[in-house]
PDB file of C-alpha atoms in Angstrom:
ATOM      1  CA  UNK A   1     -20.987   3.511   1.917  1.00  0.00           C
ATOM      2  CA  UNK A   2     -18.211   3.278   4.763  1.00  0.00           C
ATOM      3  CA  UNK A   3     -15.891   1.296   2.574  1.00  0.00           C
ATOM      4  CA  UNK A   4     -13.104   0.087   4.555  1.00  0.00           C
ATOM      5  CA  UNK A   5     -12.345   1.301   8.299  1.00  0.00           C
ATOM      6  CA  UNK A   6     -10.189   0.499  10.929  1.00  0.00           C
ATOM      7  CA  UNK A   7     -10.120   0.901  14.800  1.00  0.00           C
ATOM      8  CA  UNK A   8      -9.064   2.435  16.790  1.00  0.00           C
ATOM      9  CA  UNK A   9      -7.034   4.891  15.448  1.00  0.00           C
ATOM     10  CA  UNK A  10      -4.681   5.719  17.482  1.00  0.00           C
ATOM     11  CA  UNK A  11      -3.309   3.278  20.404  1.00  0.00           C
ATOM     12  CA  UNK A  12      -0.852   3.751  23.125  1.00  0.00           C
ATOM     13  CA  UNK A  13      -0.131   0.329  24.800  1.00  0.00           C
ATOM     14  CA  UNK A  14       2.990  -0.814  26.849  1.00  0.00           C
ATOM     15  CA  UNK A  15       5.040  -3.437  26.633  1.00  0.00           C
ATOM     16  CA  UNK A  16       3.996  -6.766  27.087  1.00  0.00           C
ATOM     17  CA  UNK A  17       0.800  -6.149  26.628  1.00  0.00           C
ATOM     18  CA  UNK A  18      -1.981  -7.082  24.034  1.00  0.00           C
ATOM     19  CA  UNK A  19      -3.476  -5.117  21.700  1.00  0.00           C
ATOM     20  CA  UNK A  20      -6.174  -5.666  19.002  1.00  0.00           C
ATOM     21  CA  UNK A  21      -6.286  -3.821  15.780  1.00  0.00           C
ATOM     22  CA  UNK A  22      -9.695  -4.063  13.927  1.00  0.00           C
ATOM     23  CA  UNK A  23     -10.333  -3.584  10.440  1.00  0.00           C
ATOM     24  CA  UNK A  24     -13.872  -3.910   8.522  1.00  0.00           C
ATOM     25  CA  UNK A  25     -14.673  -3.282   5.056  1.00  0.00           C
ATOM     26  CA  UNK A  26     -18.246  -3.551   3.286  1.00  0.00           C
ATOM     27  CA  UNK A  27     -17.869  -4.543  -0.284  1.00  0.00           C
ATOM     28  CA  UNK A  28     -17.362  -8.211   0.464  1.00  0.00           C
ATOM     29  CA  UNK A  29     -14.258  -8.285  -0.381  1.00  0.00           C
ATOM     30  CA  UNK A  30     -12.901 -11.491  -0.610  1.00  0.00           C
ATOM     31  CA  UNK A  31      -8.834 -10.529   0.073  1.00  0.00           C
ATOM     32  CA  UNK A  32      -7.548  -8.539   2.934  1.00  0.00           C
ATOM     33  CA  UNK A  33      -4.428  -7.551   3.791  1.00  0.00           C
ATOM     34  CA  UNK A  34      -2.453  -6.182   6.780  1.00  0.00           C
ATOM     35  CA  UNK A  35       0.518  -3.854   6.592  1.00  0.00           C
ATOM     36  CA  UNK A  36       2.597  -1.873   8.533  1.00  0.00           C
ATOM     37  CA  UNK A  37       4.798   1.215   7.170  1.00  0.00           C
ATOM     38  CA  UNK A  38       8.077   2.617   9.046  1.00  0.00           C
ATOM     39  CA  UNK A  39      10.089   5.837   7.715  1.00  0.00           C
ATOM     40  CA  UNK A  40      12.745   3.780   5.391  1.00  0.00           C
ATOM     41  CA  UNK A  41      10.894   0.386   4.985  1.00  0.00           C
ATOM     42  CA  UNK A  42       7.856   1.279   3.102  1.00  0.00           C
ATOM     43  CA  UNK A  43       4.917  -0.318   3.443  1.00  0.00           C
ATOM     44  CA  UNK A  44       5.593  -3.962   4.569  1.00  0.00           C
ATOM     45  CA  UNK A  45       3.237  -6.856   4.179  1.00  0.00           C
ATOM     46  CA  UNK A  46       2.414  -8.763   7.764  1.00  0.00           C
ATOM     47  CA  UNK A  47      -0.422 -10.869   6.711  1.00  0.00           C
ATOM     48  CA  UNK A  48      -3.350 -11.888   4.433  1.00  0.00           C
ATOM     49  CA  UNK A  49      -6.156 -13.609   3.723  1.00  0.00           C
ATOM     50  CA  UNK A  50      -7.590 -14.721   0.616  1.00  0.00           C
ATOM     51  CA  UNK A  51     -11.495 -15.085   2.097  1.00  0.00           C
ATOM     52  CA  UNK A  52     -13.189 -16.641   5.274  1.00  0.00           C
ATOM     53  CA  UNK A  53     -10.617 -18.995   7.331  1.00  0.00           C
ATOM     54  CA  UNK A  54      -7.779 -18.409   4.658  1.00  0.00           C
ATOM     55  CA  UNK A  55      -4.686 -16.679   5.838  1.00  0.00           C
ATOM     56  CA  UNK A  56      -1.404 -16.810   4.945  1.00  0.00           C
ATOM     57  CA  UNK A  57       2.212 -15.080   6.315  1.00  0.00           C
ATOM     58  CA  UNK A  58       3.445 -11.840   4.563  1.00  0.00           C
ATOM     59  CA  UNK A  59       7.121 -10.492   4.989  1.00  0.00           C
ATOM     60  CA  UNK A  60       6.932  -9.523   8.734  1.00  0.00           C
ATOM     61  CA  UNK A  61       4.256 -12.181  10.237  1.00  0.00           C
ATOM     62  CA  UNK A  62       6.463 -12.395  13.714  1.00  0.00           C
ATOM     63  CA  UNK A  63       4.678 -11.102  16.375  1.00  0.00           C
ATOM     64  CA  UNK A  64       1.760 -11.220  15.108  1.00  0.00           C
ATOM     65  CA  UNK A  65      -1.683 -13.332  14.625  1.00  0.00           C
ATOM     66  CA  UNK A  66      -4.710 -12.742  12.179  1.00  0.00           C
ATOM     67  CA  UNK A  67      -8.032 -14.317  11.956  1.00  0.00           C
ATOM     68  CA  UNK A  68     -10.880 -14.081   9.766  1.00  0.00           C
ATOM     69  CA  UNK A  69     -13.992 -15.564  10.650  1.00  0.00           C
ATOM     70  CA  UNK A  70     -16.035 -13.723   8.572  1.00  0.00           C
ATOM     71  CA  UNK A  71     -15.196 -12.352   5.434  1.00  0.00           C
ATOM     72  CA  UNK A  72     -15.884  -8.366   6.491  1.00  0.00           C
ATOM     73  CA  UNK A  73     -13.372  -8.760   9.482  1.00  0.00           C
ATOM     74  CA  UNK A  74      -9.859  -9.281   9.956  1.00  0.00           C
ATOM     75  CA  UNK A  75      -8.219  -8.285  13.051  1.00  0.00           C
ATOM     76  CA  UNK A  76      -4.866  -8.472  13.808  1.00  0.00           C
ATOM     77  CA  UNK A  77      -3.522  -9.014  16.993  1.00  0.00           C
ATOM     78  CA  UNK A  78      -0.254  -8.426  18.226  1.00  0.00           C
ATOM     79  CA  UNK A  79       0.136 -10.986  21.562  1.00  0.00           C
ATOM     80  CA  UNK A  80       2.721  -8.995  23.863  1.00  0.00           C
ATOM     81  CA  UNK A  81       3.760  -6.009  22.064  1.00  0.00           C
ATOM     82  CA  UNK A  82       7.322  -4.941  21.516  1.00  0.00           C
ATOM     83  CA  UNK A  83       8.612  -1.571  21.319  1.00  0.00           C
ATOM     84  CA  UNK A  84       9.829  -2.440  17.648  1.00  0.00           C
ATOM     85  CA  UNK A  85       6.217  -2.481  16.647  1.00  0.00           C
ATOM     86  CA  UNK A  86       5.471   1.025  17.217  1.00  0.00           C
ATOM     87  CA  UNK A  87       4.221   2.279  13.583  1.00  0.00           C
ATOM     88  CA  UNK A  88       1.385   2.442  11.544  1.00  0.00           C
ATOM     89  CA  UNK A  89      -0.804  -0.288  10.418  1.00  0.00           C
ATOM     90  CA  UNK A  90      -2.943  -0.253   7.688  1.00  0.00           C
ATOM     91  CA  UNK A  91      -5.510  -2.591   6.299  1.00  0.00           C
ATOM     92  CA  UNK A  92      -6.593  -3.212   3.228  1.00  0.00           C
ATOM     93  CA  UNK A  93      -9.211  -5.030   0.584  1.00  0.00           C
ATOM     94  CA  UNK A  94      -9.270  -6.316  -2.623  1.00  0.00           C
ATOM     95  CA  UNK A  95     -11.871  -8.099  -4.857  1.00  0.00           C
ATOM     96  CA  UNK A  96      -9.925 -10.528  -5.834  1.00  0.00           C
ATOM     97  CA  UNK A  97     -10.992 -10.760  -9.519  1.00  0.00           C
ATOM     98  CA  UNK A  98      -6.959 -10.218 -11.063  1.00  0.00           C
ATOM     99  CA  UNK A  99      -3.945  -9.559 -10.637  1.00  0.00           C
ATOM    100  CA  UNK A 100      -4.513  -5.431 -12.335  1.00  0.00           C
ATOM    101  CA  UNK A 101      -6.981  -4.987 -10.058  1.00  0.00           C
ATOM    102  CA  UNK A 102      -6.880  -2.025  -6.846  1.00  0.00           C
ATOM    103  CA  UNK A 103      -6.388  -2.721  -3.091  1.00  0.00           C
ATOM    104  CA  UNK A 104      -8.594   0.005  -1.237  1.00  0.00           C
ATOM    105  CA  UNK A 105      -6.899   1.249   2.106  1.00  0.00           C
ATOM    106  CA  UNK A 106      -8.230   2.018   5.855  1.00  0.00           C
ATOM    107  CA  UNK A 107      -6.805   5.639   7.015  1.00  0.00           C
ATOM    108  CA  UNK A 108      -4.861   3.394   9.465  1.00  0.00           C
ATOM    109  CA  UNK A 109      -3.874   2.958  13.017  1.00  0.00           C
ATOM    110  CA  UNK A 110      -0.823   4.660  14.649  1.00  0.00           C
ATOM    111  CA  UNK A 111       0.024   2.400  17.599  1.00  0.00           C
ATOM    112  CA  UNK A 112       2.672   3.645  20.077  1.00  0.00           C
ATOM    113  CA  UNK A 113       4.311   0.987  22.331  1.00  0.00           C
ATOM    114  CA  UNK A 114       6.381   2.171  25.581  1.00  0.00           C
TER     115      UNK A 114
ATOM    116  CA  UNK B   1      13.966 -11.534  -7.361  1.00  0.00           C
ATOM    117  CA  UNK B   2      10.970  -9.132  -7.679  1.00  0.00           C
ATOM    118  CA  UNK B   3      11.385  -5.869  -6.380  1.00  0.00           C
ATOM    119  CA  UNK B   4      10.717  -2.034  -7.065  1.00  0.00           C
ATOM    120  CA  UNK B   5      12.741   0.567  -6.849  1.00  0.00           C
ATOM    121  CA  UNK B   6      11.704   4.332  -6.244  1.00  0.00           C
ATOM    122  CA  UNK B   7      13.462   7.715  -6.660  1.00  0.00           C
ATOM    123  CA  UNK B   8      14.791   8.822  -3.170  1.00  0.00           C
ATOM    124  CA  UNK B   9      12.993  12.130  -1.953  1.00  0.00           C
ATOM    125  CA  UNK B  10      12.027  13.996  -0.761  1.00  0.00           C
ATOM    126  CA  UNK B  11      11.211  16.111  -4.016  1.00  0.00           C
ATOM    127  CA  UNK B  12      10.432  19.950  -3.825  1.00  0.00           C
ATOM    128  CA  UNK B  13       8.892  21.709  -5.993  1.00  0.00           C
ATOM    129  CA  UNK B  14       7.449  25.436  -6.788  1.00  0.00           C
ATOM    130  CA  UNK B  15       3.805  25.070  -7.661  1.00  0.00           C
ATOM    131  CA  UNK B  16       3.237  24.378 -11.738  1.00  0.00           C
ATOM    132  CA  UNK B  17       7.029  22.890 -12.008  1.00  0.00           C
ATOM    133  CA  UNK B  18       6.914  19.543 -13.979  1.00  0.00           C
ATOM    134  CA  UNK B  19       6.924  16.478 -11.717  1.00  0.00           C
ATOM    135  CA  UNK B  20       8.979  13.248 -12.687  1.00  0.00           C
ATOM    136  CA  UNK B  21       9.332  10.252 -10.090  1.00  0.00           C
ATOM    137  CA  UNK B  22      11.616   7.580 -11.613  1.00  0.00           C
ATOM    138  CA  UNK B  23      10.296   3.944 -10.645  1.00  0.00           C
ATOM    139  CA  UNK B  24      11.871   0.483 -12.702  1.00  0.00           C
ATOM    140  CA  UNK B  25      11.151  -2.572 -11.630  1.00  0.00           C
ATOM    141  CA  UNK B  26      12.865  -6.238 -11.569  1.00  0.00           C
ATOM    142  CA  UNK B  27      10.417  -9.330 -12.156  1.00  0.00           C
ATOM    143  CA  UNK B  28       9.882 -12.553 -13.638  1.00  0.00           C
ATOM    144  CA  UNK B  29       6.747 -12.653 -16.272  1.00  0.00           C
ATOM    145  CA  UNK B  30       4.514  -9.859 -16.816  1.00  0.00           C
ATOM    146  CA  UNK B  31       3.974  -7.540 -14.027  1.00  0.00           C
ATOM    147  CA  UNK B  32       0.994  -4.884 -13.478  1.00  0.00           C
ATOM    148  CA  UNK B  33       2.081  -1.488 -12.276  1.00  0.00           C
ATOM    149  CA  UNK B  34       0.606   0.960  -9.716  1.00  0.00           C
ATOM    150  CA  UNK B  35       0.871   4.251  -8.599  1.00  0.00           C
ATOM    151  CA  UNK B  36      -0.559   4.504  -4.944  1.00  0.00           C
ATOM    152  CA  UNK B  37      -0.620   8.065  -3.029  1.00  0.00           C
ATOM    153  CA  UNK B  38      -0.895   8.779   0.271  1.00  0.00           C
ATOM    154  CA  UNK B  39      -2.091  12.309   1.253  1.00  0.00           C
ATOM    155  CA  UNK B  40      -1.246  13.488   4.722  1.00  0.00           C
ATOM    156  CA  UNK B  41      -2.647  11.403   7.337  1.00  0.00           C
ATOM    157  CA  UNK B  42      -4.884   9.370   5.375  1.00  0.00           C
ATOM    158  CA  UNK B  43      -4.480   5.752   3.884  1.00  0.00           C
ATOM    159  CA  UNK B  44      -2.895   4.992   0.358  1.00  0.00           C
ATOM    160  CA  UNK B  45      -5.148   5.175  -2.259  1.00  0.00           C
ATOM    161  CA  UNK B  46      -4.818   4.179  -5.969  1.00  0.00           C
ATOM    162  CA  UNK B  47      -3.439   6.815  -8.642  1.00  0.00           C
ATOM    163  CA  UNK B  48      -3.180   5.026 -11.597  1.00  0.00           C
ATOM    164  CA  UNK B  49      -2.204   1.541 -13.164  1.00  0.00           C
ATOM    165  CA  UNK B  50      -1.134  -0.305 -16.386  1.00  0.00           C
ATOM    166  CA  UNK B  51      -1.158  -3.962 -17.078  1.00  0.00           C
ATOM    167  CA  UNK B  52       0.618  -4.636 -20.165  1.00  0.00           C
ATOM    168  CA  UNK B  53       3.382  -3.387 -22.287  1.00  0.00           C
ATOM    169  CA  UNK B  54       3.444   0.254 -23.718  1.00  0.00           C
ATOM    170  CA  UNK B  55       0.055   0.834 -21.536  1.00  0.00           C
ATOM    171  CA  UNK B  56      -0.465   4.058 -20.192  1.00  0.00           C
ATOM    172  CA  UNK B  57      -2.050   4.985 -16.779  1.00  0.00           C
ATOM    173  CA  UNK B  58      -3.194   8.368 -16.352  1.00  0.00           C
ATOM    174  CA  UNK B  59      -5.727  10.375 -13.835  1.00  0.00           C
ATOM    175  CA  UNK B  60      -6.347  13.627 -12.162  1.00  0.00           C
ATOM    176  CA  UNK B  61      -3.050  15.227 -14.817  1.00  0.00           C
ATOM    177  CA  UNK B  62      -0.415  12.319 -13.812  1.00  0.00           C
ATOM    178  CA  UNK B  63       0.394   9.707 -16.362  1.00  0.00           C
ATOM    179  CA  UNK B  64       2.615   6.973 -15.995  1.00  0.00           C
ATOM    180  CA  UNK B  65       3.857   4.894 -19.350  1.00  0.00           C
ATOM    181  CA  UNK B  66       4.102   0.580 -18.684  1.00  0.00           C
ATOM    182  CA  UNK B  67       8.340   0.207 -20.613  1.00  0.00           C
ATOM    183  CA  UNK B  68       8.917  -2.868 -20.896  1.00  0.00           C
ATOM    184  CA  UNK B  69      12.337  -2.364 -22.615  1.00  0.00           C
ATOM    185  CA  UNK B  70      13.785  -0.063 -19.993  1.00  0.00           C
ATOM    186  CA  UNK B  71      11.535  -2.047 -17.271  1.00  0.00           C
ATOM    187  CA  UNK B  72      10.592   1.724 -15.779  1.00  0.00           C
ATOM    188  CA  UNK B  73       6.837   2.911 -15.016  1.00  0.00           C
ATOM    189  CA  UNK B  74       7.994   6.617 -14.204  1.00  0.00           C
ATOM    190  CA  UNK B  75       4.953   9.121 -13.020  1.00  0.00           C
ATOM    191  CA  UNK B  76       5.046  12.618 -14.705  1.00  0.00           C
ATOM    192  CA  UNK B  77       2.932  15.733 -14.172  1.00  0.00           C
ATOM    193  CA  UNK B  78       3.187  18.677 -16.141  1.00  0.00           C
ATOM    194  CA  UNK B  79       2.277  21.513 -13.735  1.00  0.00           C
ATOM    195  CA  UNK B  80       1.890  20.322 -10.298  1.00  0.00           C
ATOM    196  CA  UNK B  81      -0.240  22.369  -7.550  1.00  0.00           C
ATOM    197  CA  UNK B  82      -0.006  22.169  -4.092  1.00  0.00           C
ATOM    198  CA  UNK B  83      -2.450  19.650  -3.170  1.00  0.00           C
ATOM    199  CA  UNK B  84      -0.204  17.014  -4.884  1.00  0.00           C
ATOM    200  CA  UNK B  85       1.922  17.368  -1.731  1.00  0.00           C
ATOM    201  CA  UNK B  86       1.968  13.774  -0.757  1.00  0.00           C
ATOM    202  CA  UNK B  87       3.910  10.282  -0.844  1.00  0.00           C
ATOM    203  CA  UNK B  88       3.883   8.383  -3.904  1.00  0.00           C
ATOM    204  CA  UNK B  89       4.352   4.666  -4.199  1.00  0.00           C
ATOM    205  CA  UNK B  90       4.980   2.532  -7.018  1.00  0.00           C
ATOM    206  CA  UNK B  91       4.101  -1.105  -7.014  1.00  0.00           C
ATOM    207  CA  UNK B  92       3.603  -4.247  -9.039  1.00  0.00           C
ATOM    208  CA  UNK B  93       1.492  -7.829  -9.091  1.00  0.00           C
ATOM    209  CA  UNK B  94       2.729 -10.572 -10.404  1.00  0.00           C
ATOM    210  CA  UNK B  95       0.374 -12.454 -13.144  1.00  0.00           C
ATOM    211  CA  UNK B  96       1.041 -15.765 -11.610  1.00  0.00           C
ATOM    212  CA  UNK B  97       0.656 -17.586  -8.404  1.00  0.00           C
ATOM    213  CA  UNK B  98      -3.043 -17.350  -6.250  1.00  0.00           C
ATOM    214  CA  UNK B  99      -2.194 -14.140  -3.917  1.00  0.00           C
ATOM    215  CA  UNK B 100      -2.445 -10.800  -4.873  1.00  0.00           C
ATOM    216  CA  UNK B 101       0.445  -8.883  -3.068  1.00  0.00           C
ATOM    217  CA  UNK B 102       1.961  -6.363  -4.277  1.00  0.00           C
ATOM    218  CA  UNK B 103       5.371  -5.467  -4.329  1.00  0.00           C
ATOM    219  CA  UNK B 104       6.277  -1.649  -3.079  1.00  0.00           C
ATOM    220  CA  UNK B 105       8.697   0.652  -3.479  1.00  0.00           C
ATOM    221  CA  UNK B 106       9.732   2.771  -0.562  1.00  0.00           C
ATOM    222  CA  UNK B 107       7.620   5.858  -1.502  1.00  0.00           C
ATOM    223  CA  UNK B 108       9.185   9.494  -2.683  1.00  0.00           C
ATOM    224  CA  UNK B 109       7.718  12.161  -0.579  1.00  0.00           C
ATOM    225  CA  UNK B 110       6.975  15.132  -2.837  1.00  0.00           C
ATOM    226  CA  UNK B 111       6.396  18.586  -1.324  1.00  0.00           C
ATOM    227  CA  UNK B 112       5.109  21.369  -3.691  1.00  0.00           C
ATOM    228  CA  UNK B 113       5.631  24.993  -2.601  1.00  0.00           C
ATOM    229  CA  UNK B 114       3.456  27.775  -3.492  1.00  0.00           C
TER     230      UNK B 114
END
């Protein structure tokens, strides 16, 4: 019963480089999502995916590239990191059954950019 | 547009004080509303929801009443303790269109003292 986990957990990468964030959930789950949440902006949506080879742009998709081969993955990838991406990402799943219906969260990954 | 708006925190409190956190909403149709919390280092997790007029979301002592005439979905608890320390998030779906984002307030951190 792991649910929904991400990796690692913490990062510390410098700029330029890049850096994959995994995220895997086990309920087949056909949506995922990708945030990112910053003291005074909330949670902010980056990307998601509505199952297997579906993604689409969230509010903050710069930067940034998803895939999702297979519907327990979604990784997101940032291609040369910027110090403006320092935060903390979280992933997340949903069924996909209706629009009442709960998004279950990863305890996240705090990435630190120099 | 659609959008959420939260209480500013943070909010202190002595431990069994009663616990409002003021959330209203703007948005075209009918919305569902969430209350997500996130506890200290973990990920957010779901509190409670409603997903029609007048509905009323309640679990683990916090209740939260769906107003369609005031457009509010405010979270009350009558005696808080100090494990309620934690952010609190309200949020919304739309009941139209094929994603299933949800809209987010910026969060009211809550701090309850013993």
């Amino acid at each position: 019963d792991a649910g929904i986990t991400q990796s690692p957990r913490y990062k510390i990468t410098e700029t330029g480089r890049q850096v994959t964030l995994m995220c895997h959930q086990t309920w087949s789950h056909s949506y995922m999502f990708w945030y990112r949440q910053d003291l005074g902006h909330g949670l902010r949506l980056i990307y998601y995916s509505a199952a297997a080879d579906i993604t689409d742009k969230g509010e903050v998709p710069d930067g940034y590239v998803v895939s999702r081969s297979k519907t327990e993955n979604f990784p997101l990838t940032l291609e040369s990191a910027t110090r403006s991406q320092t935060s903390v990402y979280f992933c997340a799943s949903s069924a996909g059954q209706g629009y009442q219906e709960t998004q279950y969260f990863g305890p996240g990954t705090r990435l630190l950019v120099l | 547009g659609n959008s959420v708006t939260q209480m500013e925190g943070p909010v202190t409190l002595s431990e069994e004080a009663f616990l409002t956190i003021n959330c209203t909403y703007t948005a075209t149709g009918y919305p569902s509303l969430f209350w997500y919390v996130q506890y200290p280092g973990e990920g957010l997790q779901l509190l409670l929801k409603a997903t029609k007029a007048d509905d009323k979301g309640s679990n683990k002592g916090f209740e939260a009443t769906y107003r369609k005439e005031t457009t509010s979905f405010h979270l009350e608890k009558g005696s808080v303790q100090v494990s309620d320390s934690a952010v609190y998030f309200c949020a919304l779906t739309l009941n139209a269109g094929n994603n299933r984002k949800l809209i987010w307030g910026l969060g009211t951190s809550l701090a309850v003292n013993p």
